[in-house]
Short mmCIF file of C-alpha atoms (C1' of nucleotides) in Angstrom, two decimals:
data_model
loop_
_atom_site.label_atom_id
_atom_site.label_comp_id
_atom_site.label_asym_id
_atom_site.label_seq_id
_atom_site.Cartn_x
_atom_site.Cartn_y
_atom_site.Cartn_z
CA MET A 21 -21.97 -9.90 2.50
CA ALA A 22 -18.59 -12.41 3.79
CA ARG A 23 -15.34 -12.13 3.05
CA ALA A 24 -14.17 -12.02 -0.21
CA ALA A 25 -13.43 -14.81 -2.06
CA THR A 26 -10.25 -15.94 -2.03
CA THR A 27 -9.62 -16.40 -5.77
CA SER A 28 -10.59 -13.00 -5.85
CA ASP A 29 -6.88 -11.55 -6.03
CA ALA A 30 -3.61 -11.91 -5.16
CA PHE A 31 -3.56 -10.43 -1.96
CA ASN A 32 -6.45 -12.84 -0.74
CA ALA A 33 -5.08 -15.82 -2.37
CA ILE A 34 -1.30 -15.38 -0.19
CA ALA A 35 -3.55 -14.43 2.95
CA GLU A 36 -3.30 -18.21 3.69
CA PRO A 37 -0.38 -19.70 5.74
CA GLN A 38 -0.43 -22.63 4.11
CA ARG A 39 -1.04 -21.41 0.19
CA ARG A 40 2.57 -19.46 0.85
CA GLU A 41 4.31 -22.30 1.72
CA ILE A 42 3.05 -24.09 -1.34
CA LEU A 43 4.70 -21.03 -3.49
CA VAL A 44 8.23 -21.21 -1.05
CA LEU A 45 8.30 -25.06 -2.23
CA LEU A 46 7.45 -24.35 -5.70
CA ARG A 47 10.19 -21.66 -5.77
CA GLY A 48 12.54 -25.01 -5.85
CA GLY A 49 10.97 -26.20 -8.96
CA GLU A 50 7.78 -27.96 -10.09
CA ARG A 51 5.94 -30.86 -7.67
CA PRO A 52 3.69 -33.28 -8.10
CA VAL A 53 0.13 -32.30 -5.13
CA THR A 54 1.40 -35.79 -2.78
CA ASP A 55 5.02 -34.44 -2.92
CA LEU A 56 3.32 -30.92 -1.52
CA ALA A 57 0.98 -32.33 1.04
CA ARG A 58 3.78 -34.34 2.24
CA ASN A 59 6.39 -31.79 3.06
CA LEU A 60 3.81 -29.20 4.07
CA GLY A 61 1.85 -31.62 6.74
CA MET A 62 -1.30 -31.51 5.12
CA THR A 63 -3.77 -34.57 3.70
CA GLN A 64 -4.36 -34.50 -0.31
CA PRO A 65 -7.37 -32.80 -0.35
CA GLN A 66 -6.10 -29.97 1.06
CA ALA A 67 -3.42 -29.51 -1.05
CA SER A 68 -5.16 -29.89 -4.12
CA LYS A 69 -7.84 -27.43 -2.89
CA HIS A 70 -5.12 -24.61 -1.56
CA LEU A 71 -3.47 -25.58 -5.84
CA ARG A 72 -7.14 -24.66 -6.95
CA VAL A 73 -7.12 -21.40 -5.42
CA LEU A 74 -3.71 -20.51 -6.35
CA ARG A 75 -4.57 -21.17 -10.02
CA GLU A 76 -7.41 -19.53 -10.23
CA VAL A 77 -5.58 -16.46 -9.43
CA GLY A 78 -2.73 -17.64 -11.77
CA LEU A 79 0.20 -18.15 -9.40
CA VAL A 80 0.49 -21.26 -10.09
CA ARG A 81 0.49 -23.61 -13.17
CA VAL A 82 -0.15 -26.94 -13.99
CA ARG A 83 1.45 -29.51 -16.36
CA GLY A 84 0.34 -33.00 -16.83
CA ALA A 85 3.22 -35.72 -16.94
CA GLY A 86 2.34 -38.61 -16.72
CA LYS A 87 -0.40 -40.11 -14.03
CA GLN A 88 1.01 -36.95 -12.65
CA ARG A 89 0.43 -32.88 -12.26
CA LEU A 90 3.11 -31.28 -11.83
CA TYR A 91 2.56 -27.54 -10.16
CA GLY A 92 5.20 -24.48 -11.02
CA LEU A 93 5.49 -21.33 -9.94
CA ASP A 94 4.22 -18.54 -11.47
CA ALA A 95 5.48 -15.38 -9.77
CA ARG A 96 4.06 -12.67 -11.63
CA GLY A 97 0.56 -11.92 -9.78
CA LEU A 98 2.76 -11.36 -6.60
CA ARG A 99 4.31 -8.08 -8.62
CA PRO A 100 0.99 -6.04 -7.99
CA VAL A 101 1.23 -7.05 -4.36
CA HIS A 102 4.96 -6.10 -3.84
CA GLU A 103 4.85 -2.62 -5.21
CA TRP A 104 1.44 -1.81 -3.45
CA VAL A 105 3.01 -2.68 -0.87
CA GLY A 106 6.61 -1.29 -1.78
CA GLY A 107 4.89 2.24 -1.80
CA PHE A 108 5.23 2.47 1.78
CA GLU A 109 8.18 1.56 1.82
CA ARG A 110 9.65 4.99 3.15
CA PHE A 111 7.24 4.95 5.98
CA TRP A 112 8.65 1.88 7.98
CA SER A 113 12.20 2.99 7.98
CA GLU A 114 11.41 6.10 9.75
CA SER A 115 10.93 5.96 13.39
CA PHE A 116 8.09 6.08 13.76
CA ASP A 117 6.30 7.47 17.05
CA ARG A 118 3.96 10.45 15.88
CA LEU A 119 5.63 10.50 12.44
CA ASP A 120 3.81 13.26 11.29
CA GLU A 121 4.16 15.51 13.99
CA TYR A 122 7.89 14.86 14.38
CA VAL A 123 8.87 15.34 10.61
CA GLN A 124 7.25 18.69 11.00
CA GLU A 125 9.01 19.30 14.52
CA LEU A 126 12.49 18.52 12.48
CA LYS A 127 11.71 20.22 9.33
CA GLN A 128 11.43 23.14 11.82
CA ALA A 129 14.22 22.46 14.17
CA ARG A 130 16.99 22.12 11.47
CA GLN A 131 16.06 25.69 10.52
CA GLU A 132 16.25 26.82 14.08
CA GLY A 133 18.77 25.04 15.26
CA PRO A 134 19.68 21.49 17.64
CA HIS A 135 17.15 22.03 20.56
CA ASP A 136 16.71 18.29 22.31
CA GLY A 137 14.88 16.81 24.11
CA ASP A 138 11.13 16.57 23.58
CA ASP A 139 10.19 13.17 24.53
CA GLN A 140 8.31 11.30 26.60
CA MET B 2 -12.39 -24.30 10.57
CA ALA B 3 -13.39 -20.92 8.93
CA ARG B 4 -10.63 -18.47 7.55
CA ALA B 5 -8.41 -17.02 9.47
CA ALA B 6 -9.00 -14.02 11.19
CA THR B 7 -8.51 -10.79 9.45
CA THR B 8 -6.90 -9.78 12.64
CA SER B 9 -4.42 -12.94 12.77
CA ASP B 10 -1.80 -11.20 10.33
CA ALA B 11 -0.65 -8.16 8.30
CA PHE B 12 -1.64 -10.77 5.25
CA ASN B 13 -5.05 -11.49 6.67
CA ALA B 14 -5.93 -7.45 7.19
CA ILE B 15 -4.65 -6.10 3.89
CA ALA B 16 -6.32 -8.77 1.96
CA GLU B 17 -9.24 -6.91 2.45
CA PRO B 18 -9.52 -3.76 -0.47
CA GLN B 19 -11.30 -0.96 1.21
CA ARG B 20 -8.44 -1.54 4.12
CA ARG B 21 -6.02 -1.57 1.83
CA GLU B 22 -7.14 2.41 0.95
CA ILE B 23 -7.81 3.41 4.02
CA LEU B 24 -3.60 2.77 4.61
CA VAL B 25 -3.14 4.80 1.39
CA LEU B 26 -4.89 8.12 2.40
CA LEU B 27 -3.60 8.15 5.90
CA ARG B 28 -0.03 7.94 3.57
CA GLY B 29 -0.91 11.88 3.45
CA GLY B 30 -1.01 11.84 7.63
CA GLU B 31 -3.79 11.32 10.04
CA ARG B 32 -7.27 11.42 9.64
CA PRO B 33 -10.45 11.42 11.95
CA VAL B 34 -12.77 8.36 11.56
CA THR B 35 -15.36 10.78 9.36
CA ASP B 36 -13.33 11.75 7.00
CA LEU B 37 -12.29 8.66 6.07
CA ALA B 38 -15.38 7.01 5.70
CA ARG B 39 -16.44 10.04 3.39
CA ASN B 40 -13.35 9.67 0.79
CA LEU B 41 -13.95 6.04 0.97
CA GLY B 42 -17.80 6.12 0.25
CA MET B 43 -18.27 4.25 3.28
CA THR B 44 -20.36 4.65 6.52
CA GLN B 45 -18.70 5.35 9.67
CA PRO B 46 -19.19 2.05 11.31
CA GLN B 47 -17.43 0.12 8.81
CA ALA B 48 -14.84 2.39 8.63
CA SER B 49 -14.40 2.29 12.55
CA LYS B 50 -14.60 -1.61 11.91
CA HIS B 51 -11.86 -1.76 9.36
CA LEU B 52 -10.03 0.21 11.76
CA ARG B 53 -10.39 -1.92 13.89
CA VAL B 54 -8.75 -4.31 12.50
CA LEU B 55 -5.74 -2.20 10.83
CA ARG B 56 -5.69 -1.51 14.85
CA GLU B 57 -4.92 -5.03 16.17
CA VAL B 58 -2.63 -6.05 13.66
CA GLY B 59 -0.72 -2.74 14.54
CA LEU B 60 -0.71 -1.55 10.81
CA VAL B 61 -2.59 2.16 12.62
CA ARG B 62 -2.37 4.10 15.56
CA VAL B 63 -5.16 5.55 17.01
CA ARG B 64 -4.40 9.28 19.20
CA GLY B 65 -7.46 10.93 20.90
CA ALA B 66 -7.41 14.81 20.22
CA GLY B 67 -10.47 16.01 21.20
CA LYS B 68 -13.69 14.67 20.04
CA GLN B 69 -12.03 12.98 17.48
CA ARG B 70 -9.92 10.32 17.00
CA LEU B 71 -6.95 10.49 14.53
CA TYR B 72 -5.53 6.90 13.33
CA GLY B 73 -2.12 7.33 12.02
CA LEU B 74 -0.43 4.66 9.36
CA ASP B 75 1.85 2.41 11.38
CA ALA B 76 3.57 0.50 8.16
CA ARG B 77 5.63 -1.48 9.84
CA GLY B 78 4.53 -4.68 9.81
CA LEU B 79 3.87 -4.28 5.94
CA ARG B 80 7.63 -4.70 6.67
CA PRO B 81 7.40 -8.62 6.84
CA VAL B 82 5.25 -9.01 3.67
CA HIS B 83 7.44 -6.93 1.69
CA GLU B 84 9.72 -9.00 2.09
CA TRP B 85 7.80 -12.08 1.85
CA VAL B 86 6.42 -11.54 -1.59
CA GLY B 87 10.00 -9.56 -2.49
CA GLY B 88 11.80 -13.45 -2.25
CA PHE B 89 9.73 -14.04 -5.31
CA GLU B 90 10.65 -10.90 -7.20
CA ARG B 91 13.32 -13.22 -9.51
CA PHE B 92 10.44 -14.88 -10.81
CA TRP B 93 8.64 -12.40 -12.09
CA SER B 94 11.36 -10.97 -13.98
CA GLU B 95 12.18 -14.45 -15.74
CA SER B 96 11.01 -15.06 -19.21
CA PHE B 97 8.46 -17.78 -18.27
CA ASP B 98 8.73 -20.83 -19.65
CA ARG B 99 11.62 -21.89 -19.06
CA LEU B 100 12.04 -21.21 -15.01
CA ASP B 101 12.01 -24.65 -13.85
CA GLU B 102 15.57 -25.15 -16.13
CA TYR B 103 16.47 -21.59 -15.08
CA VAL B 104 16.22 -23.22 -11.46
CA GLN B 105 18.03 -26.43 -12.05
CA GLU B 106 20.41 -24.42 -13.82
CA LEU B 107 20.98 -22.27 -10.60
CA LYS B 108 21.06 -25.03 -8.30
CA GLN B 109 24.03 -26.29 -10.46
CA ALA B 110 25.88 -23.26 -11.10
CA ARG B 111 25.93 -23.07 -7.23
CA GLN B 112 27.82 -26.22 -6.49
CA GLU B 113 30.36 -25.46 -9.70
CA GLY B 114 31.41 -23.11 -7.16
CA PRO B 115 29.68 -19.40 -6.57
CA HIS B 116 29.48 -17.87 -10.05
CA ASP B 117 27.46 -15.12 -8.87
CA GLY B 118 26.49 -11.78 -10.89
CA ASP B 119 23.59 -12.52 -12.97
CA ASP B 120 21.18 -10.41 -11.91
CA GLN B 121 19.05 -7.77 -14.22
"C1'" DT C 22 -27.34 19.35 33.06
"C1'" DT C 23 -28.61 19.02 28.30
"C1'" DG C 24 -28.36 18.74 23.52
"C1'" DA C 25 -25.07 17.68 19.74
"C1'" DC C 26 -21.24 15.54 17.78
"C1'" DG C 27 -17.59 11.74 16.47
"C1'" DC C 28 -16.76 7.28 17.63
"C1'" DA C 29 -17.06 2.46 18.79
"C1'" DT C 30 -19.91 -1.57 19.72
"C1'" DT C 31 -23.96 -5.02 19.19
"C1'" DC C 32 -26.93 -7.85 17.06
"C1'" DC C 33 -28.37 -9.43 12.44
"C1'" DG C 34 -28.57 -12.29 8.12
"C1'" DA C 35 -25.58 -13.72 4.04
"C1'" DT C 36 -21.68 -15.96 2.61
"C1'" DA C 37 -17.73 -18.44 1.81
"C1'" DT C 38 -14.05 -20.30 4.10
"C1'" DA C 39 -10.70 -24.67 5.72
"C1'" DG C 40 -10.81 -28.91 7.56
"C1'" DG C 41 -12.33 -34.10 7.54
"C1'" DC C 42 -13.63 -37.56 4.89
"C1'" DA C 43 -15.45 -40.51 0.74
"C1'" DT C 44 -15.53 -40.73 -3.78
"C1'" DA C 45 -15.36 -39.84 -8.56
"C1'" DT C 46 -12.15 -38.89 -12.59
"C1'" DG C 47 -7.68 -39.87 -15.15
"C1'" DA C 48 -3.64 -42.30 -16.79
"C1'" DT C 49 -1.08 -45.80 -16.63
"C1'" DG C 50 0.36 -51.06 -17.05
"C1'" DG C 51 -0.48 -55.85 -17.60
"C1'" DC D 1 -10.61 -53.94 -19.60
"C1'" DC D 2 -9.37 -54.51 -14.97
"C1'" DA D 3 -6.74 -52.87 -11.17
"C1'" DT D 4 -3.78 -49.29 -9.29
"C1'" DC D 5 -1.55 -45.45 -8.48
"C1'" DA D 6 -1.73 -39.57 -8.58
"C1'" DT D 7 -5.76 -36.08 -8.07
"C1'" DA D 8 -9.85 -33.44 -8.37
"C1'" DT D 9 -14.39 -32.94 -6.01
"C1'" DG D 10 -18.50 -33.45 -3.56
"C1'" DC D 11 -20.46 -32.96 0.86
"C1'" DC D 12 -20.53 -31.75 5.57
"C1'" DT D 13 -19.67 -28.49 10.05
"C1'" DA D 14 -17.82 -24.83 12.64
"C1'" DT D 15 -16.46 -20.15 12.17
"C1'" DA D 16 -15.53 -15.59 10.98
"C1'" DT D 17 -15.82 -12.40 8.12
"C1'" DC D 18 -18.64 -7.51 5.65
"C1'" DG D 19 -22.78 -4.95 5.36
"C1'" DG D 20 -26.66 -2.50 7.44
"C1'" DA D 21 -28.85 -0.80 10.95
"C1'" DA D 22 -29.77 1.29 15.79
"C1'" DT D 23 -27.55 2.25 19.96
"C1'" DG D 24 -23.82 3.32 23.64
"C1'" DC D 25 -20.35 6.06 25.15
"C1'" DG D 26 -17.35 10.04 25.58
"C1'" DT D 27 -16.71 14.98 24.41
"C1'" DC D 28 -17.37 19.36 23.92
"C1'" DA D 29 -20.20 23.97 24.57
"C1'" DA D 30 -23.73 26.76 25.90
#
DNA sequence: TTGACGCATTCCGATATAGGCATATGATGG
DNA sequence: CCATCATATGCCTATATCGGAATGCGTCAA
């Protein structure tokens, strides 16, 4: 097997930096393809391809406007991502080395009274 | 070019479902490789490979313990991801069809004077 | 030392990517 | 209908993946 398709979920879709940039730009409102391409320094076909991926995972939606096609953000698909990552919030706010033991030691130390110096 | 390396950043590393499961398991504390493999229904080499990726992006750390190697979570690398995705929070909480107009309104509101407090 | 165990690494094949370029499709105006 | 502008798609190459199976390597016990 190869890597999972970029269109398999939001996690894969936003793994690509350029697609993330597109999403950020779209936060400012709808934009036509060429506009996005120019702003991000990519070719029009590349932009279209990235937008296709984003559309397939539902992170953007399109709206025809004459010759143009206006792409707009639909961030709802990012919510699960945010929630999943958020599940780790309490772990990155901890001072980190040897977290598991550290936590245990802390609990004990508190019961036995302040007893410093164990690093290194 | 091919897709960016899975080891290029946390975004790419967590795009793989199995690696996400590993991280979730490690939230419960350090674990040896075989233990992870068994719990996730994958072979030991697969687990090792995924753990290698996670280590290269700094999401896990290892500690030798005799024959075993205990892998532990280091979630700090997830913080940037959480923050990036969090930048879209207000967009998925909005009723959606009027998003563009909403953005316009926001811009105007800002020019007419910081008139905060419309959250929730 | 030898054997057993835990884990990492290698080689293989199949797959899907991102990028570049050419071109097809679509809508608009004259 | 035709020319033009805006996008989408197709084709190609190089690359890195995930999975599987085999094997290398380090540690521990007898």
